[in-house]
Amino acid sequence: MTLIITGIAALAVTVIYMLMRWHSVERCNSSHLGMLMLMYWGATLMWCVDGIASLAEGDPFVTLSDPAVVADDSALGLLVVFAGFFAWSAYLMVEALRARQRVAATPRNI
């Protein structure tokens, strides 16, 4: 379930990124949406490797038969998606503060 949730998040952010890039490259670059997209694709790749390791041990790639496991995996997948979103939001805030400091530090000729 974690693989499915992070994969859906990665696909959704990729579609939004491509639409923004097609519409306005400058706006897309300023939002750093590519960073969020890569975080989600990295998480999806991580869960794929975990599934392959499960296959090597003789377990199923994705367990959907046990409701308790599905609930736990769903909670973990949502936690990963929200953690990536909050890390991206924090990065945007730090970048905005840095940009404001750069503007304040530049001398102005009046």
Coordinates of C-alpha atoms in Angstrom, one line a residue:
M1 CA 0.0 0.0 0.0
T2 CA 2.9 2.4 0.7
L3 CA 4.1 1.8 -2.8
I4 CA 0.7 2.5 -4.3
I5 CA 0.2 5.7 -2.2
T6 CA 3.6 7.2 -2.9
G7 CA 3.3 6.2 -6.6
I8 CA 0.0 8.0 -6.9
A9 CA 1.5 11.1 -5.2
A10 CA 4.5 10.9 -7.5
L11 CA 2.3 10.7 -10.6
A12 CA 0.1 13.5 -9.4
V13 CA 3.0 15.9 -8.7
T14 CA 4.6 14.9 -12.0
V15 CA 1.5 15.8 -14.0
I16 CA 1.2 19.1 -12.1
Y17 CA 4.9 19.8 -12.7
M18 CA 4.6 19.1 -16.5
L19 CA 1.5 21.2 -16.8
M20 CA 3.1 24.1 -15.0
R21 CA 6.3 23.7 -17.0
W22 CA 4.3 23.8 -20.2
H23 CA 2.3 26.8 -19.1
S24 CA 5.1 28.9 -17.5
V25 CA 8.7 27.8 -17.0
E26 CA 9.6 30.7 -14.7
R27 CA 6.7 30.0 -12.4
C28 CA 7.5 26.3 -12.3
N29 CA 11.2 26.9 -11.5
S30 CA 10.3 29.3 -8.7
S31 CA 8.0 26.8 -7.0
H32 CA 10.7 24.1 -6.9
L33 CA 8.0 21.6 -7.7
G34 CA 10.7 19.4 -9.3
M35 CA 12.2 18.8 -5.9
L36 CA 8.9 17.5 -4.5
M37 CA 8.5 15.3 -7.6
L38 CA 11.9 13.8 -7.1
M39 CA 11.2 13.2 -3.4
Y40 CA 8.1 11.3 -4.2
W41 CA 9.7 9.3 -7.0
G42 CA 12.6 8.5 -4.6
A43 CA 10.1 7.2 -2.1
T44 CA 8.4 5.1 -4.7
L45 CA 11.7 3.6 -5.8
M46 CA 12.5 2.8 -2.2
W47 CA 9.2 0.9 -1.8
C48 CA 9.9 -0.9 -5.1
V49 CA 13.3 -2.1 -3.7
D50 CA 11.5 -3.1 -0.5
G51 CA 9.0 -5.2 -2.5
I52 CA 11.8 -6.8 -4.5
A53 CA 13.6 -7.7 -1.2
S54 CA 10.3 -9.2 0.0
L55 CA 10.1 -11.3 -3.1
A56 CA 13.6 -12.5 -2.6
E57 CA 12.6 -13.7 0.9
G58 CA 9.6 -15.5 -0.4
D59 CA 7.0 -13.0 0.7
P60 CA 4.5 -11.3 -1.7
F61 CA 5.5 -8.0 -3.4
V62 CA 2.5 -6.2 -1.9
T63 CA 0.3 -7.6 0.9
L64 CA -3.3 -6.7 0.3
S65 CA -5.0 -9.7 2.0
D66 CA -4.6 -8.8 5.7
P67 CA -6.6 -5.7 6.7
A68 CA -4.3 -4.8 9.6
V69 CA -1.3 -4.8 7.3
V70 CA -3.1 -2.7 4.7
A71 CA -4.1 -0.2 7.4
D72 CA -0.6 0.0 8.7
D73 CA 0.9 0.4 5.3
S74 CA -1.6 3.0 4.3
A75 CA -0.8 5.0 7.4
L76 CA 2.9 4.8 6.6
G77 CA 2.3 5.8 3.0
L78 CA 0.3 8.8 4.0
L79 CA 2.9 9.7 6.6
V80 CA 5.6 9.6 3.9
V81 CA 3.6 11.8 1.5
F82 CA 2.8 14.4 4.3
A83 CA 6.4 14.3 5.4
G84 CA 7.6 15.0 1.9
F85 CA 5.1 17.8 1.5
F86 CA 6.1 19.5 4.8
A87 CA 9.8 19.1 4.0
W88 CA 9.2 20.8 0.6
S89 CA 7.1 23.5 2.3
A90 CA 10.0 24.2 4.8
Y91 CA 12.4 24.4 1.9
L92 CA 10.2 26.9 0.1
M93 CA 10.0 29.1 3.3
V94 CA 13.8 29.0 3.7
E95 CA 14.3 29.9 0.1
A96 CA 11.8 32.8 0.5
L97 CA 13.7 34.1 3.5
R98 CA 17.0 33.8 1.6
A99 CA 15.6 35.7 -1.3
R100 CA 14.3 38.5 1.0
Q101 CA 17.7 38.8 2.7
R102 CA 19.4 39.0 -0.7
V103 CA 17.1 41.8 -1.8
A104 CA 17.6 43.6 1.5
A105 CA 21.4 43.3 1.2
T106 CA 21.7 44.7 -2.3
P107 CA 22.6 48.4 -2.4
R108 CA 20.1 50.6 -4.0
N109 CA 21.0 53.6 -6.1
I110 CA 18.4 56.3 -5.7

